Short mmCIF file of C-alpha atoms in Angstrom, two decimals:
data_model
loop_
_atom_site.label_atom_id
_atom_site.label_comp_id
_atom_site.label_asym_id
_atom_site.label_seq_id
_atom_site.Cartn_x
_atom_site.Cartn_y
_atom_site.Cartn_z
CA UNK Y 143 94.59 74.72 97.07
CA UNK Y 144 96.26 76.23 94.23
CA UNK Y 145 93.66 73.99 91.90
CA UNK Y 146 90.94 75.22 93.99
CA UNK Y 147 91.62 78.79 93.61
CA UNK Y 148 92.07 78.29 89.99
CA UNK Y 149 88.92 76.63 89.71
CA UNK Y 150 87.06 79.05 91.56
CA UNK Y 151 88.94 82.00 89.26
CA UNK Y 152 87.73 80.03 86.10
CA UNK Y 153 84.00 79.50 87.75
CA UNK Y 154 83.79 83.77 88.43
CA UNK Y 155 85.18 84.75 84.95
CA UNK Y 156 83.56 82.20 82.59
CA UNK Y 157 81.20 84.66 81.95
CA UNK Y 158 81.62 88.27 82.42
CA UNK Y 159 78.70 90.59 83.01
CA UNK Y 160 79.24 94.38 83.44
CA UNK Y 161 76.99 94.46 86.22
CA UNK Y 162 78.89 91.32 88.12
CA UNK Y 163 77.19 89.27 90.68
CA UNK Y 164 78.10 86.32 92.69
CA UNK Y 165 81.39 84.99 92.37
CA UNK Y 166 82.53 87.50 89.93
CA UNK Y 167 81.55 90.35 92.39
CA UNK Y 168 83.32 88.84 95.22
CA UNK Y 169 86.47 88.27 92.89
CA UNK Y 170 86.42 92.03 91.80
CA UNK Y 171 85.70 93.19 95.13
CA UNK Y 172 89.15 91.27 96.24
CA UNK Y 173 91.08 91.99 93.29
CA UNK Y 174 90.43 95.75 93.45
CA UNK Y 175 90.47 96.26 97.23
CA UNK Y 176 94.12 94.44 97.15
CA UNK Y 177 94.97 97.05 94.20
CA UNK Y 178 94.11 99.82 95.90
CA UNK Y 179 95.85 98.69 99.35
CA UNK Y 180 98.98 97.78 97.25
CA UNK Y 181 99.29 100.90 95.49
CA UNK Y 182 98.70 103.16 98.67
CA UNK Y 183 101.73 101.43 99.96
CA UNK Y 184 103.93 101.11 97.08
CA UNK Y 185 103.40 103.66 94.51
CA UNK Y 186 101.48 103.46 91.42
CA UNK Y 187 104.53 102.86 89.58
CA UNK Y 188 105.75 99.85 91.59
CA UNK Y 189 102.31 98.34 92.24
CA UNK Y 190 102.04 98.18 88.15
CA UNK Y 191 104.69 96.00 87.61
CA UNK Y 192 104.32 94.05 91.01
CA UNK Y 193 100.72 93.51 91.65
CA UNK Y 194 100.05 89.95 89.82
CA UNK Y 195 102.82 88.47 92.06
CA UNK Y 196 101.81 90.01 95.32
CA UNK Y 197 98.32 89.68 95.18
CA UNK Y 198 98.82 86.05 93.99
CA UNK Y 199 100.71 85.11 97.22
CA UNK Y 200 98.22 87.22 99.40
CA UNK Y 201 95.18 85.01 97.98
CA UNK Y 202 97.31 82.04 98.30
CA UNK Y 203 98.13 82.54 101.77
CA UNK Y 204 94.88 83.44 102.74
CA UNK Y 205 93.50 80.47 101.37
CA UNK Y 206 95.92 78.41 103.32
CA UNK Y 207 95.72 79.99 106.64
CA UNK Y 208 91.40 79.55 105.76
CA UNK Y 209 91.93 75.90 105.00
CA UNK Y 210 93.70 75.37 108.49
CA UNK Y 211 90.87 76.44 110.14
CA UNK Y 212 88.99 73.33 108.80
CA UNK Y 213 87.95 70.91 111.61
CA UNK Y 214 90.77 67.97 111.71
CA UNK Y 215 93.19 69.60 110.08
CA UNK Y 216 96.46 68.81 112.68
CA UNK Y 217 94.31 67.21 114.96
CA UNK Y 218 93.35 63.65 113.07
CA UNK Y 219 96.62 61.69 112.29
CA UNK Y 220 98.56 58.85 114.11
CA UNK Y 221 100.23 59.16 117.27
CA UNK Y 222 100.26 57.87 121.08
CA UNK Y 223 98.28 58.13 124.60
CA UNK Y 224 100.47 60.21 126.72
CA UNK Y 225 99.23 61.03 130.66
CA UNK Y 226 97.67 64.21 129.44
CA UNK Y 227 95.80 62.78 126.51
CA UNK Y 228 96.46 61.48 123.08
CA UNK Y 229 99.33 63.02 120.96
CA UNK Y 230 99.19 63.49 117.33
CA UNK Y 231 102.56 62.63 116.01
CA UNK Y 232 101.38 62.11 112.29
CA UNK Y 233 98.62 64.40 111.24
CA UNK Y 234 96.57 63.11 108.04
CA UNK Y 235 96.13 66.81 107.18
CA UNK Y 236 97.93 69.63 108.31
CA UNK Y 237 98.24 73.11 107.57
CA UNK Y 238 100.52 74.42 105.00
CA UNK Y 239 102.47 77.42 106.50
CA UNK Y 240 103.12 74.32 109.31
CA UNK Y 241 105.53 73.07 106.67
CA UNK Y 242 108.81 74.28 106.49
CA UNK Y 243 109.47 73.56 102.44
CA UNK Y 244 106.40 75.56 101.73
CA UNK Y 245 107.47 78.56 103.62
CA UNK Y 246 111.00 78.20 102.33
CA UNK Y 247 109.86 78.15 98.69
CA UNK Y 248 107.63 81.08 99.03
CA UNK Y 249 110.85 82.93 100.40
CA UNK Y 250 113.03 82.09 98.09
CA UNK Y 251 110.68 82.90 95.11
CA UNK Y 252 110.01 86.61 96.80
CA UNK Y 253 113.82 86.88 97.19
CA UNK Y 254 114.69 86.07 93.56
CA UNK Y 255 111.70 88.43 92.17
CA UNK Y 256 112.60 91.34 94.21
CA UNK Y 257 116.55 90.84 92.99
CA UNK Y 258 114.92 91.16 89.20
CA UNK Y 259 112.70 94.08 90.19
CA UNK Y 260 115.05 95.72 92.03
CA UNK Y 261 117.55 95.29 88.90
CA UNK Y 262 114.97 96.45 86.52
CA UNK Y 263 114.32 99.41 88.31
CA UNK Y 264 117.99 100.58 89.24
CA UNK Y 265 120.17 98.73 87.10
CA UNK Y 266 123.72 97.48 88.52
CA UNK Y 267 125.12 100.93 88.78
CA UNK Y 268 122.17 101.76 90.92
CA UNK Y 269 122.87 98.87 93.27
CA UNK Y 270 126.31 98.74 93.25
CA UNK Y 271 127.60 102.54 93.71
CA UNK Y 272 126.28 105.97 93.04
CA UNK Y 273 126.74 108.20 89.84
CA UNK Y 274 127.88 111.68 89.87
CA UNK Y 275 124.94 112.36 87.41
CA UNK Y 276 121.37 111.79 87.85
CA UNK Y 277 120.27 108.60 85.75
CA UNK Y 278 116.75 109.51 83.13
CA UNK Y 279 113.68 107.67 84.09
CA UNK Y 280 112.91 104.93 81.23
CA UNK Y 281 109.27 105.24 80.27
CA UNK Y 282 107.14 102.59 81.85
#
């Protein structure tokens, strides 16, 4: 799925036009819509730093969920006959979000990224205790 998304992004942006059409228009709509949504939730400052991550994860999960809707995913494979019908034990194709490995890897990646972002914003003093004087904000 990741290779398919990379190929689509390359196809949509290989011949950029001022007035987009087709795939470029869809990609620009998706990115601009996600940016506006995240900016409304997180604020301008944080979305500038984290948009690349959240947009990538959102588009990746959306594509995986759509791919899981393809007929045959999770229903065609090896199994055995039961009284209620045929039970698939080992599907040929299965939804990516049905695998604990992907879910765990994404959770660990987000946890590490969030720690880095929090330490960059607040510093170690900001997370380990309060200071009597307010901290000056660093320029973006």
